[in-house]
């Protein structure tokens, strides 16, 4: 089993839709969790950290489920500009992050 | 804040030559720099972790004599691809851990290497 797994998609949704991605991780000792956004041929950019209590930033909500070892990202009211690849990042200590392969989102008019 | 400047952004080189990629932390000190490689439609694969003033730690399967990493100061880490071959063509990207932001990571803008 891979350390961090994501459904590569693509998720094809209309503008205004709500879409959710999950990411599972195998190491129960994982300590920190993040969602990054990567546009085509660009570097990843931090979207949000994921906290145990869950956190929200505008249209984006991230949650962590330690018991089931997954994190989720919910995007409400999708915009065309949300089209990108969303990378799940898990840090299992020593601050070395492990990346999922990313989930591709395409928001269409 | 927390910017990592990476250059060159794009390089084309001939087989057998060497290419150096630089990553500088502009407004913070990067004790640790991570070097990744990303092939099309694949995830970032960690190649090595460099620590200022000490030898880099390479991931399994990454040739340390081919991918030379130097982290001589708290603001500069370099990756040199030696004797490059076409199969080394990829997107190389560096990343540094940023303190005080939930231990997030900031990335350089990446270097697209094409070996012909």
XYZ file of C-alpha atoms in Angstrom:
225
model
C 0.000 0.000 0.000
C 1.335 3.422 -0.895
C 2.089 5.814 1.937
C -0.287 8.434 0.636
C -3.050 7.619 -1.816
C -5.324 9.866 -3.770
C -7.803 9.282 -6.546
C -6.117 10.938 -9.537
C -9.486 11.854 -11.091
C -10.102 13.972 -13.043
C -13.106 15.307 -11.235
C -15.114 17.206 -13.793
C -17.648 19.557 -12.181
C -19.718 22.562 -13.257
C -19.180 25.991 -11.784
C -20.929 26.385 -8.465
C -20.746 22.707 -7.597
C -19.441 21.298 -4.360
C -16.670 18.746 -4.698
C -14.766 16.694 -2.161
C -11.497 14.804 -2.309
C -10.142 12.254 0.091
C -6.612 11.198 0.759
C -5.622 8.138 2.768
C -2.332 7.605 4.515
C -0.801 4.405 5.781
C 1.412 5.534 8.635
C -0.578 5.986 11.814
C 2.305 7.976 13.291
C 1.813 10.738 10.739
C 1.778 14.088 12.440
C 1.078 16.902 10.023
C -1.205 17.134 7.058
C -1.569 19.640 4.267
C -3.374 20.306 1.053
C -1.400 21.883 -1.761
C -2.564 23.129 -5.107
C -0.443 22.650 -8.208
C -1.215 24.295 -11.518
C 0.097 22.770 -14.707
C 3.886 23.083 -15.003
C 4.089 25.154 -11.834
C 5.274 24.557 -8.310
C 2.844 23.433 -5.593
C 1.440 26.128 -3.367
C 0.111 25.618 0.124
C -3.659 25.699 0.173
C -4.189 24.905 3.811
C -2.893 22.917 6.733
C -5.250 20.317 8.153
C -5.918 20.349 11.860
C -7.460 17.660 14.016
C -10.514 19.771 14.691
C -11.008 20.521 11.025
C -10.566 23.943 9.550
C -12.175 26.200 7.026
C -10.825 28.923 4.787
C -13.487 30.581 2.719
C -14.913 28.023 0.327
C -12.417 25.370 1.398
C -12.855 23.002 4.325
C -10.276 20.447 5.395
C -10.838 17.614 7.820
C -8.740 14.921 9.405
C -9.968 11.501 10.467
C -7.180 9.836 12.409
C -9.162 6.695 13.172
C -9.669 5.961 9.494
C -6.409 7.609 8.457
C -7.662 9.996 5.865
C -7.932 13.683 5.243
C -10.473 15.416 3.091
C -10.832 18.649 1.191
C -14.223 20.135 0.397
C -14.593 22.930 -2.109
C -17.897 24.771 -2.195
C -19.204 26.973 -4.989
C -16.465 25.864 -7.399
C -14.906 28.508 -9.616
C -13.235 28.037 -12.965
C -10.018 29.162 -11.302
C -10.179 26.205 -8.914
C -9.159 23.925 -11.793
C -5.839 22.449 -10.735
C -4.270 19.391 -9.183
C -4.725 19.091 -5.441
C -1.917 17.363 -3.609
C -2.283 15.732 -0.261
C 0.856 15.959 1.857
C 1.525 13.934 4.973
C 4.405 14.529 7.299
C 5.371 11.560 9.422
C 8.033 13.203 11.465
C 11.527 14.462 10.820
C 9.584 17.015 8.821
C 9.966 15.019 5.610
C 6.745 15.342 3.652
C 5.254 12.607 1.525
C 3.121 13.636 -1.408
C 0.145 11.930 -2.901
C 0.047 11.844 -6.689
C -2.640 14.495 -6.705
C -6.274 14.754 -7.697
C -7.085 16.639 -10.839
C -10.063 18.996 -10.715
C -11.624 20.514 -13.802
C -14.332 23.101 -13.274
C -16.285 23.872 -16.436
C -18.760 26.657 -17.247
C 7.389 36.030 3.269
C 9.087 32.617 3.063
C 10.132 32.744 -0.563
C 12.445 30.258 -2.226
C 14.003 31.452 -5.445
C 14.975 28.697 -7.862
C 16.846 29.066 -11.109
C 17.158 28.406 -13.886
C 13.491 27.895 -14.592
C 14.221 26.089 -17.807
C 17.369 24.540 -19.226
C 18.192 22.488 -22.274
C 21.507 20.697 -22.279
C 23.331 18.102 -24.292
C 23.803 14.542 -23.118
C 26.901 14.147 -21.037
C 27.003 17.677 -19.713
C 26.267 18.833 -16.183
C 23.578 21.214 -15.014
C 23.455 23.109 -11.737
C 20.174 24.175 -10.165
C 20.146 26.712 -7.357
C 17.616 27.351 -4.647
C 17.910 30.355 -2.380
C 15.738 31.186 0.577
C 15.221 34.927 0.315
C 13.764 35.992 3.620
C 14.354 33.106 5.952
C 17.001 30.562 6.789
C 16.462 27.129 5.328
C 18.227 24.614 7.507
C 16.763 21.812 5.460
C 16.013 21.734 1.760
C 14.153 18.959 0.000
C 14.809 18.160 -3.642
C 12.089 16.588 -5.739
C 11.657 15.342 -9.255
C 8.337 15.195 -11.023
C 7.622 13.382 -14.259
C 4.508 14.290 -16.263
C 1.253 13.324 -14.572
C 3.086 11.860 -11.606
C 3.562 12.967 -8.036
C 6.594 14.699 -6.682
C 9.218 12.143 -5.785
C 11.659 13.044 -3.056
C 15.214 12.649 -4.273
C 17.194 13.866 -1.324
C 17.178 15.982 1.793
C 19.978 18.454 2.264
C 20.993 19.917 5.582
C 23.162 22.966 5.926
C 26.738 22.026 6.657
C 26.331 18.286 6.323
C 25.971 15.602 3.665
C 22.677 15.148 1.948
C 20.496 12.156 2.617
C 19.452 10.424 -0.589
C 16.336 8.368 -1.125
C 16.657 4.786 -2.229
C 17.388 4.484 -5.917
C 18.791 7.992 -6.294
C 22.445 8.012 -7.313
C 24.317 10.394 -5.063
C 27.249 10.587 -7.477
C 24.949 11.646 -10.272
C 22.847 14.131 -8.340
C 25.268 16.212 -6.318
C 23.719 18.289 -3.592
C 25.467 21.053 -1.743
C 23.978 23.055 1.101
C 26.846 25.291 2.088
C 24.839 28.037 3.722
C 21.492 28.589 5.381
C 20.206 30.350 2.297
C 21.583 28.338 -0.593
C 21.246 24.741 -1.704
C 22.297 23.454 -5.109
C 21.583 20.326 -7.106
C 23.972 19.389 -9.899
C 22.889 16.787 -12.410
C 26.129 15.321 -13.683
C 26.586 13.599 -17.032
C 22.963 14.203 -17.864
C 21.053 11.764 -20.058
C 17.692 12.162 -21.790
C 16.021 10.085 -19.072
C 17.037 12.781 -16.580
C 14.703 15.177 -18.345
C 12.167 16.161 -15.730
C 10.819 18.928 -13.515
C 13.127 19.465 -10.551
C 11.861 21.412 -7.607
C 13.195 22.355 -4.209
C 11.290 22.924 -1.037
C 12.098 24.255 2.408
C 10.245 23.819 5.623
C 8.861 27.012 7.043
C 8.755 27.429 10.791
C 5.720 28.759 12.528
C 3.130 28.032 9.849
C 2.018 24.578 10.868
C 5.301 23.357 9.441
C 4.191 24.010 5.904
C 6.618 23.909 3.047
C 7.416 26.533 0.510
C 8.578 25.589 -2.946
C 10.892 27.022 -5.516
C 9.337 27.660 -8.904
C 10.925 24.562 -10.383
C 13.414 23.840 -13.134
C 12.357 22.101 -16.279
C 15.361 20.175 -17.542
C 15.477 18.817 -21.054
C 18.471 16.725 -22.053
C 18.915 16.283 -25.785
